[in-house]
Coordinates of N, CA and C in Angstrom, one line a residue:
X27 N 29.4 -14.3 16.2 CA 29.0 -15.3 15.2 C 30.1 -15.5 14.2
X28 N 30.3 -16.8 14.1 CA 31.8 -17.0 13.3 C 30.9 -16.9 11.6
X29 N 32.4 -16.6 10.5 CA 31.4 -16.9 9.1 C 30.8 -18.2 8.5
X30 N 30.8 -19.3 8.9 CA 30.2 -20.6 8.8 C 29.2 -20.4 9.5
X31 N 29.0 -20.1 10.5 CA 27.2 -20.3 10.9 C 26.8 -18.9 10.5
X32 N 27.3 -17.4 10.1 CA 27.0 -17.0 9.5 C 26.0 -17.2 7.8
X33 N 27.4 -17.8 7.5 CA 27.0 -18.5 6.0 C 25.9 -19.1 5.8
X34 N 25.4 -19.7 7.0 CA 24.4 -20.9 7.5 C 23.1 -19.9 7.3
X35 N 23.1 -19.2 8.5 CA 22.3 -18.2 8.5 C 21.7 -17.6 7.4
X36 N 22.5 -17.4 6.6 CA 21.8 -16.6 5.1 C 21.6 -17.4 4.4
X37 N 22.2 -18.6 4.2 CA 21.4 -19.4 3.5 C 19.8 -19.9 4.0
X38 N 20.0 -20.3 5.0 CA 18.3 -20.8 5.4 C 17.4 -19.1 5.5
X39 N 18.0 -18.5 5.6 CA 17.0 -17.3 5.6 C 16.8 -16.9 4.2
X40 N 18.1 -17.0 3.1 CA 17.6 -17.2 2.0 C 16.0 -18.6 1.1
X41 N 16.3 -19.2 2.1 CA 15.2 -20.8 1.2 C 13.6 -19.8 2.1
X42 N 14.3 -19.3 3.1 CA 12.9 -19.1 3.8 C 12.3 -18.4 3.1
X43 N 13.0 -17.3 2.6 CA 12.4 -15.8 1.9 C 12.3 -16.1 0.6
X44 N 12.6 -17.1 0.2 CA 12.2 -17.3 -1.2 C 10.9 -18.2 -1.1
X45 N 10.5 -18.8 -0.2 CA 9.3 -19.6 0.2 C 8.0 -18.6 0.9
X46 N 8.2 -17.7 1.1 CA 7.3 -16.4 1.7 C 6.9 -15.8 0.5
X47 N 7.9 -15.6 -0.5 CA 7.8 -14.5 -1.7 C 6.8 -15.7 -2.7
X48 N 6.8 -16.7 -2.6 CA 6.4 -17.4 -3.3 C 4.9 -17.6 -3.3
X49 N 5.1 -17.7 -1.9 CA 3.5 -17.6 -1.0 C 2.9 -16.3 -1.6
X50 N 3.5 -15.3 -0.8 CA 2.7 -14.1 -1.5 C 2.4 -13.6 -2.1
X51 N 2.9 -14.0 -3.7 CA 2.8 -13.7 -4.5 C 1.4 -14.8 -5.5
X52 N 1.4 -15.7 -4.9 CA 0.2 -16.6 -4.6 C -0.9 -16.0 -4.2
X53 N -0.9 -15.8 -3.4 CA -2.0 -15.4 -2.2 C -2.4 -13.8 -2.9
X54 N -1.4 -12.9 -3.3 CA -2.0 -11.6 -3.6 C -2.7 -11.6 -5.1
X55 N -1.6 -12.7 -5.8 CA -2.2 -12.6 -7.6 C -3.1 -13.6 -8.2
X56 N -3.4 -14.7 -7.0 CA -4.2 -15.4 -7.7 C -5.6 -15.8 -6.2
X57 N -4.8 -15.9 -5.3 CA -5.4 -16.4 -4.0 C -6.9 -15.0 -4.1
X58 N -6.1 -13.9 -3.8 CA -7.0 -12.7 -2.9 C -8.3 -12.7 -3.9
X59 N -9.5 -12.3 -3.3 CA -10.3 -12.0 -4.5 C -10.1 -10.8 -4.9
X60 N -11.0 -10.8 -6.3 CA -10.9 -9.5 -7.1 C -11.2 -8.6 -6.5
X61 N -11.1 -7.4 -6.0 CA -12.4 -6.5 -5.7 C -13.0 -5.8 -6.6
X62 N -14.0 -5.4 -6.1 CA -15.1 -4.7 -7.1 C -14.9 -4.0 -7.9
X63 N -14.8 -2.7 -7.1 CA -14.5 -1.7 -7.7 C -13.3 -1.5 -9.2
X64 N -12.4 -1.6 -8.0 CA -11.1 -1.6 -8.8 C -10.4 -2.6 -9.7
X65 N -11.3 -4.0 -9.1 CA -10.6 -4.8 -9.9 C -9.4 -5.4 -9.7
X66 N -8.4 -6.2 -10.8 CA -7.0 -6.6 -10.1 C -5.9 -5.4 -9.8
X67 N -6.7 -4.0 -10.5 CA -5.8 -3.2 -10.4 C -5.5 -3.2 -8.3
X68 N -6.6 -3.3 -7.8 CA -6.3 -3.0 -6.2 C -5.1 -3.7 -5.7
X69 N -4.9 -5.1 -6.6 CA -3.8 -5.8 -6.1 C -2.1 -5.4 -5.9
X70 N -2.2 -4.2 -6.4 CA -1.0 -3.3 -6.2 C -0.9 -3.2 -4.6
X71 N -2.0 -3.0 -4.0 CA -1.9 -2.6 -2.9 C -1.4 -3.5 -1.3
X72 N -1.2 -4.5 -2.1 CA -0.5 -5.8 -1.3 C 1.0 -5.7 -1.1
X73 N 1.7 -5.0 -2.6 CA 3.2 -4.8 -2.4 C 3.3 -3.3 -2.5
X74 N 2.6 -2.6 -2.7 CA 2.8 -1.4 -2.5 C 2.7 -1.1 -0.8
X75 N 1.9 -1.3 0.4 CA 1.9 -1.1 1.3 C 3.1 -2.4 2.4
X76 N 3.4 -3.3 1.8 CA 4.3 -4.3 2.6 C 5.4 -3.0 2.4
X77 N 5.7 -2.8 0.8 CA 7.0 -2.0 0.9 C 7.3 -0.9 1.4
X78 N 6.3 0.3 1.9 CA 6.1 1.7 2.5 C 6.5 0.7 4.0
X79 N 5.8 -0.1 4.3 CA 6.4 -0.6 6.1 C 8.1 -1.2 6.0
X80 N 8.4 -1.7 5.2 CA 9.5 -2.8 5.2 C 10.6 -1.2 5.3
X81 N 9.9 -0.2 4.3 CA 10.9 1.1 4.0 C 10.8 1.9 5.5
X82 N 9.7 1.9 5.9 CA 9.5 2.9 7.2 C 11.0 2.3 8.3
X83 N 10.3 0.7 8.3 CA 11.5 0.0 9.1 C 12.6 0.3 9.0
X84 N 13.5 0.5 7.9 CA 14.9 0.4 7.5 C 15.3 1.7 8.1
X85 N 14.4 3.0 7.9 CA 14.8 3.8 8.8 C 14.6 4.1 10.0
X86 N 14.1 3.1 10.4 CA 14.1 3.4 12.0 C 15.3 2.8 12.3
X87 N 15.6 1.3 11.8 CA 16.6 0.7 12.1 C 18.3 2.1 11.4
X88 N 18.1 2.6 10.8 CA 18.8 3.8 10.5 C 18.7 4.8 11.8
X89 N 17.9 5.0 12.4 CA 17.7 5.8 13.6 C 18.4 5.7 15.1
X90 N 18.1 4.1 15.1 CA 18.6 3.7 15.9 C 20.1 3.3 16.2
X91 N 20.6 3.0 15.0 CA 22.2 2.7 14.8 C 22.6 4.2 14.8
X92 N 21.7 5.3 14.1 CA 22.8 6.6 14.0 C 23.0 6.5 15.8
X93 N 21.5 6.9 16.7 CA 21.7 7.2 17.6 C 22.5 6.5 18.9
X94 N 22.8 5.2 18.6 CA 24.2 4.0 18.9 C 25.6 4.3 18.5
X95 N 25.6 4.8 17.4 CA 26.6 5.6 16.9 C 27.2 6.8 17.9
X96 N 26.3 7.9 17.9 CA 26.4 9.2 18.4 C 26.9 8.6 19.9
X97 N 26.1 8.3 20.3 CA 26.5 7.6 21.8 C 27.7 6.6 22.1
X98 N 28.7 5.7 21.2 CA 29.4 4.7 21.3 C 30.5 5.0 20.5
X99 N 30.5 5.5 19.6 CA 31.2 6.0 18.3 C 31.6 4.5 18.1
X100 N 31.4 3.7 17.5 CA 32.0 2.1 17.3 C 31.1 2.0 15.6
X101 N 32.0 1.5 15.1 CA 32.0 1.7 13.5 C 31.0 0.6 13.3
X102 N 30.5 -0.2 13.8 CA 30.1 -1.2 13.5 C 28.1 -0.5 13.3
X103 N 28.1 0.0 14.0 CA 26.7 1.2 14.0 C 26.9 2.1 12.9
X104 N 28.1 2.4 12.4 CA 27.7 3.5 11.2 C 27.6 2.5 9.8
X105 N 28.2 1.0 10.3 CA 27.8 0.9 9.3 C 26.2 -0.1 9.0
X106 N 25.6 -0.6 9.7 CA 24.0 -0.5 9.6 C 23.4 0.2 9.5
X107 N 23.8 1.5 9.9 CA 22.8 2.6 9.6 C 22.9 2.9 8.2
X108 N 24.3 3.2 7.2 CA 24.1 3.3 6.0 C 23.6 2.2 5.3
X109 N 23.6 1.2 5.8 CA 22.8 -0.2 4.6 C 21.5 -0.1 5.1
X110 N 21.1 0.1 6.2 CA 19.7 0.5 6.4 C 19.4 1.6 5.6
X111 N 20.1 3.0 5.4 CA 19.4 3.9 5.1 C 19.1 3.3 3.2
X112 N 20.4 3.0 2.9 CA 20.3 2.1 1.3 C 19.1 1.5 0.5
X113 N 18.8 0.2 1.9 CA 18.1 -0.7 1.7 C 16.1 0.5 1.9
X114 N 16.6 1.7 2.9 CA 15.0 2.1 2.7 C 14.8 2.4 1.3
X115 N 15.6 3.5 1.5 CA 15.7 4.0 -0.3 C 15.1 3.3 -1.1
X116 N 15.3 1.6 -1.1 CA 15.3 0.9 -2.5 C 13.5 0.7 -2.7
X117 N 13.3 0.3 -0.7 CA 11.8 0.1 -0.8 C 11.3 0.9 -1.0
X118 N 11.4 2.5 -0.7 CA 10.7 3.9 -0.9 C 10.5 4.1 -2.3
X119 N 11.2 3.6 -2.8 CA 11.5 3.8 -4.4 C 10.6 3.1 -5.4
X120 N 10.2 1.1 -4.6 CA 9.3 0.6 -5.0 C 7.8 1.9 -5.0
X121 N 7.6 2.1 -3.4 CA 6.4 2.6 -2.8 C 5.8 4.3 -4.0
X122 N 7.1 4.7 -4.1 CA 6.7 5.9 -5.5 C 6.3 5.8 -6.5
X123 N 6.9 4.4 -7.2 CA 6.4 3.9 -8.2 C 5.3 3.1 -8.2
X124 N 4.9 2.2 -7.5 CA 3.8 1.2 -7.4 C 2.8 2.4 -7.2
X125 N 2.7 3.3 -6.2 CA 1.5 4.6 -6.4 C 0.7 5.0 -7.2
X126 N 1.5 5.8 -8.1 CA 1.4 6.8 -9.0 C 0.9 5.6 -10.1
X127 N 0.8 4.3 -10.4 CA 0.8 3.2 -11.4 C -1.1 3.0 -11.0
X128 N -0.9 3.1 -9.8 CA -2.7 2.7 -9.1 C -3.2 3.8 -9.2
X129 N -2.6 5.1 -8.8 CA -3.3 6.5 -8.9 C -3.8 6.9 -10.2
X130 N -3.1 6.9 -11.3 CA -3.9 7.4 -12.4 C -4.8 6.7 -13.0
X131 N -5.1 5.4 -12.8 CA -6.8 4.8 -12.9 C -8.3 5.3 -12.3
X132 N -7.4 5.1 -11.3 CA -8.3 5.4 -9.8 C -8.4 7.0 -9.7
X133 N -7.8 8.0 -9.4 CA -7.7 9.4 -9.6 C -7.6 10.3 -10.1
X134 N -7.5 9.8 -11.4 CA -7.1 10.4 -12.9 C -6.2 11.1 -13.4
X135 N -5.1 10.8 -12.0 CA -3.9 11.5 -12.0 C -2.1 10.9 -11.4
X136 N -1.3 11.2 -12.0 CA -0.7 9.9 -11.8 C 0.1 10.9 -9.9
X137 N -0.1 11.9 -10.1 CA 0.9 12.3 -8.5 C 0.0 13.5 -8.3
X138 N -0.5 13.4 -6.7 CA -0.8 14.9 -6.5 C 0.1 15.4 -4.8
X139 N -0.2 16.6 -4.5 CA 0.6 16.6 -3.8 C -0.2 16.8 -2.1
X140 N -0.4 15.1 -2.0 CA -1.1 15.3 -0.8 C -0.5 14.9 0.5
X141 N -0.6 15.2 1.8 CA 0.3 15.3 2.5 C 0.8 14.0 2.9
X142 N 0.1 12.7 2.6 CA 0.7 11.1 2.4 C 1.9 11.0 1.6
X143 N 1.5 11.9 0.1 CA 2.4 11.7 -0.8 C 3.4 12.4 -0.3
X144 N 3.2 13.7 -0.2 CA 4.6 15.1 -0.5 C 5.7 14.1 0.8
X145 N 4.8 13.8 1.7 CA 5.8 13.4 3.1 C 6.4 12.3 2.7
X146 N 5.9 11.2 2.0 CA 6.8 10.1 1.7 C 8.0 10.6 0.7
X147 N 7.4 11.2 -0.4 CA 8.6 12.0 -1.5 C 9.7 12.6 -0.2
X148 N 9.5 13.2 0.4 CA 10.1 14.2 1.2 C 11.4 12.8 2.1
X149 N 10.6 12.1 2.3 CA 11.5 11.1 3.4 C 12.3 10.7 2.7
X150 N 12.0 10.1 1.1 CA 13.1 9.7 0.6 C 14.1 10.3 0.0
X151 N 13.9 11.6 -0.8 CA 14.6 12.8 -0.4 C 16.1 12.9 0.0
X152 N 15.1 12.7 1.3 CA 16.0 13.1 2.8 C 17.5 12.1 2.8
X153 N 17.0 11.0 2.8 CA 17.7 10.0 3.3 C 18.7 9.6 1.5
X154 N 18.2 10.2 0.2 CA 19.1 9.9 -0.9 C 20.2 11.1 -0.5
X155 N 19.6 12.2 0.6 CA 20.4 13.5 0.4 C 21.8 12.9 2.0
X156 N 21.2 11.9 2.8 CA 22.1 11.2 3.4 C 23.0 10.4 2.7
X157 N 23.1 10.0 1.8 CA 23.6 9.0 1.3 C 24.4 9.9 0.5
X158 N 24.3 10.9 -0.4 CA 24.9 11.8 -0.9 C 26.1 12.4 0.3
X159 N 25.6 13.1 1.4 CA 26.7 13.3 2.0 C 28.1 12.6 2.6
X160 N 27.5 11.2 3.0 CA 28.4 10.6 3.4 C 29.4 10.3 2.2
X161 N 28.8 10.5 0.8 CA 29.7 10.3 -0.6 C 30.7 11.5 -0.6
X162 N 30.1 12.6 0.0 CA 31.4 13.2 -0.1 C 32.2 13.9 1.0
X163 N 32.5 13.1 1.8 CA 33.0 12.9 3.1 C 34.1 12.1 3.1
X164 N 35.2 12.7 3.0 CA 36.1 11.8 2.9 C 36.4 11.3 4.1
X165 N 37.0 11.8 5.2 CA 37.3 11.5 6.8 C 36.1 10.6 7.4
X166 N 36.9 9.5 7.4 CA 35.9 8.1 8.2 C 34.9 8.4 9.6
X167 N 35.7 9.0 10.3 CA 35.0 9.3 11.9 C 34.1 10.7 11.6
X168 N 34.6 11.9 10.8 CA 33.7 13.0 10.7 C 32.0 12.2 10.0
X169 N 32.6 11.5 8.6 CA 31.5 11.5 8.2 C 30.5 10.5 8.9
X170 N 31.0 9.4 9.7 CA 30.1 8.5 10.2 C 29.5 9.7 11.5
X171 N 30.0 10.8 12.1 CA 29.3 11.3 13.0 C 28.2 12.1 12.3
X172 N 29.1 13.1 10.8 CA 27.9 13.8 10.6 C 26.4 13.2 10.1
X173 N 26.7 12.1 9.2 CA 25.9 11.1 9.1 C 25.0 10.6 9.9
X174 N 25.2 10.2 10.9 CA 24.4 10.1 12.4 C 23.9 11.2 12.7
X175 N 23.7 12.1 13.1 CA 23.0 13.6 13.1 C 22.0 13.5 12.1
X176 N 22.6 13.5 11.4 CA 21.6 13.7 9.5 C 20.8 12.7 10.0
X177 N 20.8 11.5 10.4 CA 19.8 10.1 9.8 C 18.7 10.3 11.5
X178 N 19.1 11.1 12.3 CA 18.7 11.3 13.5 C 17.6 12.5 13.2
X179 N 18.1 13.4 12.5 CA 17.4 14.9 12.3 C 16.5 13.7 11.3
X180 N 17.0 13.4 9.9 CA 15.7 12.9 8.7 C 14.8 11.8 9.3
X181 N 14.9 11.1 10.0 CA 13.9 10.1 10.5 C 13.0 11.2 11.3
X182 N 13.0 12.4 11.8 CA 11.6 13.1 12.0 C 10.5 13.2 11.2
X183 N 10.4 12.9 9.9 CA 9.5 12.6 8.8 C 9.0 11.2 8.8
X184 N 9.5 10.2 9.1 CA 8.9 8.9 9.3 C 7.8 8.8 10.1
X185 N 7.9 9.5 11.3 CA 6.5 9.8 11.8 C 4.9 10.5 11.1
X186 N 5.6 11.4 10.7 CA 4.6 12.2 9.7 C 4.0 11.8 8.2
X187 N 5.0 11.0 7.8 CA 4.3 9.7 6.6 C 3.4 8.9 6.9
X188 N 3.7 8.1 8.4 CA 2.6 7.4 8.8 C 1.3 7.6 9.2
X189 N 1.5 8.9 9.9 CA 0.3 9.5 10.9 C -0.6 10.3 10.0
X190 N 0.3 10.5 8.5 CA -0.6 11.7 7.5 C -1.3 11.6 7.7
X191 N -2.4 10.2 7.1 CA -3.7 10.3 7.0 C -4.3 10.1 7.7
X192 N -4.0 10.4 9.2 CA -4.8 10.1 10.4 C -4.9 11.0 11.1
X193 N -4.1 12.6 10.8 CA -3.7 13.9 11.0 C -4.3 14.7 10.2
X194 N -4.7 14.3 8.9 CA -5.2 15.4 8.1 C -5.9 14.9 6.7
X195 N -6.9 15.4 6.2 CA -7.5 15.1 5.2 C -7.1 14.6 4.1
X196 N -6.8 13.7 3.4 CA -6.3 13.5 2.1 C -7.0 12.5 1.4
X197 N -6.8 13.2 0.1 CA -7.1 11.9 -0.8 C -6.7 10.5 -0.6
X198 N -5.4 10.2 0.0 CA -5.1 9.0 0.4 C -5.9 7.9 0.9
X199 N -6.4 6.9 0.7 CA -7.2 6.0 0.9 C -6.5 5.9 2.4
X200 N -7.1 5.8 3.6 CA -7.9 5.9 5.2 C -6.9 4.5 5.5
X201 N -6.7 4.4 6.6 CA -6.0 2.9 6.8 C -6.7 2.1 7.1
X202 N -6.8 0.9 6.5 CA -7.5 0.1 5.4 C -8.1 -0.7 7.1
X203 N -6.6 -1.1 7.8 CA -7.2 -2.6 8.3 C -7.4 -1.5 9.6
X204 N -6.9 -0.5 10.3 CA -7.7 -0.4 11.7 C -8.5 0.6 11.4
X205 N -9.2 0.7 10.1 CA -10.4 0.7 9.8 C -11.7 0.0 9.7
X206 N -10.5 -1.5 9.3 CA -11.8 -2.3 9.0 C -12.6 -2.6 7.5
X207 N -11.4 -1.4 6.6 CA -11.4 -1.4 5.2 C -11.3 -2.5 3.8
X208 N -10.5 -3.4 5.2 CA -10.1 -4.6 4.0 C -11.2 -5.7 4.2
X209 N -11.1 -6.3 2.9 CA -12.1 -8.0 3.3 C -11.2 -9.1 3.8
X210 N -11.8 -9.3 5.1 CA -11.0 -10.7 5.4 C -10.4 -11.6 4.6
X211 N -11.4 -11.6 3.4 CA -10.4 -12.7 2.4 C -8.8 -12.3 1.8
X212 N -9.0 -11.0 1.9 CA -7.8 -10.2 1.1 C -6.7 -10.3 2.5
X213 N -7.2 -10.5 4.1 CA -5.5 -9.8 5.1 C -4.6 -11.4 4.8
X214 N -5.0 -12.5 4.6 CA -4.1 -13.7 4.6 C -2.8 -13.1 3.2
X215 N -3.5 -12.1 2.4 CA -2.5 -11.9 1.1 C -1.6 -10.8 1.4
X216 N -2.4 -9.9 2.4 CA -1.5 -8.5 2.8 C -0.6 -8.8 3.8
X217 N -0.5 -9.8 4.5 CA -0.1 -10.7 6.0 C 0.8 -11.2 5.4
X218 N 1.1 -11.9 4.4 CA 2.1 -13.0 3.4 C 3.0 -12.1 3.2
X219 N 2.5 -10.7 2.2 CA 3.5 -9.7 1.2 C 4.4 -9.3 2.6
X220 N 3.5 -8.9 3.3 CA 4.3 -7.8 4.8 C 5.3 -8.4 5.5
X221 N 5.3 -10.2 5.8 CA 5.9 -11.0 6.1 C 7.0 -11.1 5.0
X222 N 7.3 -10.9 3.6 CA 8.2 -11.1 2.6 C 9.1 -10.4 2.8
X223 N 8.1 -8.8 2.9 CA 9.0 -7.3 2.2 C 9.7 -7.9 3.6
X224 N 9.4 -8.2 5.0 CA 10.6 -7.9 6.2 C 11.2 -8.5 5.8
X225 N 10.9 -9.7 5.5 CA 12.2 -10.9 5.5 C 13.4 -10.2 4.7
X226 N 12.4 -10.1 3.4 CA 13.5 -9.4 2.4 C 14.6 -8.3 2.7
X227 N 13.8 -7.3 3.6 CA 14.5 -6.3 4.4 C 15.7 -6.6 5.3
X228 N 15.6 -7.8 6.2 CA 15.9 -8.7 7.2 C 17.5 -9.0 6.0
X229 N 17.1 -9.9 5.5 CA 18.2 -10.6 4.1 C 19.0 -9.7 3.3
X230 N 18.3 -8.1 3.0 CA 19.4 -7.6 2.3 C 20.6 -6.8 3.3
X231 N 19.9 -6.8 4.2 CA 20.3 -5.9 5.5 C 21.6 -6.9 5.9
X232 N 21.1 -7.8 5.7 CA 22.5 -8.8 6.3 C 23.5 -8.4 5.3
X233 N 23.2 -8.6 3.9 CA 24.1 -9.0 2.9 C 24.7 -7.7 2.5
X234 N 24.4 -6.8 2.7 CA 24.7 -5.5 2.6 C 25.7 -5.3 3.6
X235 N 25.5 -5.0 4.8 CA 26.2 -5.1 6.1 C 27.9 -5.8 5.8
X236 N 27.4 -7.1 5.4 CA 28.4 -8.2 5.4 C 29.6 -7.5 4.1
X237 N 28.9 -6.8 3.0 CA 29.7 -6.6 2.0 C 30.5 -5.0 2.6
X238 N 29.8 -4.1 3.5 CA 30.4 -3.1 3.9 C 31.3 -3.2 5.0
X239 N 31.4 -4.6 5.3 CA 32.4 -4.9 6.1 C 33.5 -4.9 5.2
X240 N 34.1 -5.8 4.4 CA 34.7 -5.9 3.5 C 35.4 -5.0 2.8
X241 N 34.5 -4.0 2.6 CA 34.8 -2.9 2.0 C 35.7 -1.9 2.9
X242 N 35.0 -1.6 4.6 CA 36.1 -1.4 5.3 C 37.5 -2.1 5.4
X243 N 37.6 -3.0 5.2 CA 38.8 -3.8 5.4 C 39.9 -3.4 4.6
X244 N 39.2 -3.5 3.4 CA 39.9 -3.2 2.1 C 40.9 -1.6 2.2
X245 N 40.0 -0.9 2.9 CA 40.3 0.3 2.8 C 41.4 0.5 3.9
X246 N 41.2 -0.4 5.0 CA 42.3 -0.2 6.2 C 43.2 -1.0 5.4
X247 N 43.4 -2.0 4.7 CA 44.7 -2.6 4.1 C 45.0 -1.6 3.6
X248 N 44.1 -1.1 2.6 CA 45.0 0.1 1.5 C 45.8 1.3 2.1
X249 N 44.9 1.7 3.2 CA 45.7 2.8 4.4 C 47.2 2.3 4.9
X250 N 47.5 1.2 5.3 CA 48.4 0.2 5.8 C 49.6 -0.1 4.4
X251 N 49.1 -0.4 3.7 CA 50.1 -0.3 2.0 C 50.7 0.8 2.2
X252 N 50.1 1.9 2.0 CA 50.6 3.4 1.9 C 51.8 3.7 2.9

């Protein structure tokens, strides 16, 4: 793909994702009904759960480039897997905070350590502690392998965030829709946000990518100066 229909590319995927976010934000803050109990406080739960999947994704997409990596050694896989691992981070980061904001209403506590929570804390963790090593890794080819290993071994927790509450008891509210938990009126709002966070995911993943190309470049000119 040349950079003109690249360019192309992110722009209309940019009008699109700004047309989804617009929607969703529609649909979850004014569209969805109240619910009962909780009130508008539940409406957290629209971007709080798009962003825990949009974040789950980034590391898989991290999993799969390490393990493309390990097998191919072609730099072009180490570097998706670190904007993937980046971009989870950012969503994991929403998913900690938006939590703990709904929990202390609702549970009268803002963090407890239940195995939904501890495992998600734990994943992201993992993958700030990935991001940390490849910072101090000077040698290009070591760190992109050890790197790969790392994002190979830390994506074993991604499974275990998901499955928590379907594995073991927790306070964590049950999963909602293959429960059957949510009201019909409310999945057109959770369907819109889930469709954003990808997009969003989709869009920074590009633009990120695109800028760590550059950044390699830079660094082989600078190599080449010397």
């Amino acid at each position: 793909m040349n950079e003109r229909t690249s360019s192309r590319l992110d722009l209309a995927l940019w009008g699109i994702l700004g047309i989804a976010m617009m929607a969703a934000l529609y649909l979850a803050l004014v569209d969805a009904p109240r619910e009962r109990t909780m009130g508008d406080l539940q409406r957290i739960f629209y971007f709080h759960v798009a962003a825990a999947i949009a974040g789950l994704t980034a590391f898989g997409v991290n999993f799969a480039a390490s393990v493309a990596y390990v097998a191919r050694r072609e730099r072009k896989w180490d570097r998706v897997a670190l904007c993937a691992a980046e971009t989870g981070v950012a969503f994991l980061a929403i998913v900690l905070v938006t939590g703990p904001i709904w929990a202390k209403p609702v549970w009268m506590v803002w963090w407890t350590w239940s195995p939904r929570l501890t495992s998600s804390l734990v994943l992201c963790l993992l993958y700030v502690a990935y991001l940390l090593v490849r910072r101090y890794l000077e040698d290009p080819d070591r760190r992109a392998m050890i790197a790969a290993v790392f994002g190979i071994v830390a994506f074993v927790d991604a499974p275990l965030v998901w499955f928590s509450i379907r594995w073991w008891r927790d306070i964590h509210p049950s999963p909602m829709l293959e429960s059957g938990g949510i009201d019909p009126a409310m999945r057109p709002a959770f369907w819109a946000c889930l469709a954003a966070f990808e997009l969003l995911l989709v869009y920074l993943l590009r633009r990120r990518c695109a800028l760590e190309a550059l950044e390699e470049e830079l660094e082989r000119l600078g190599r080449l100066a010397e």
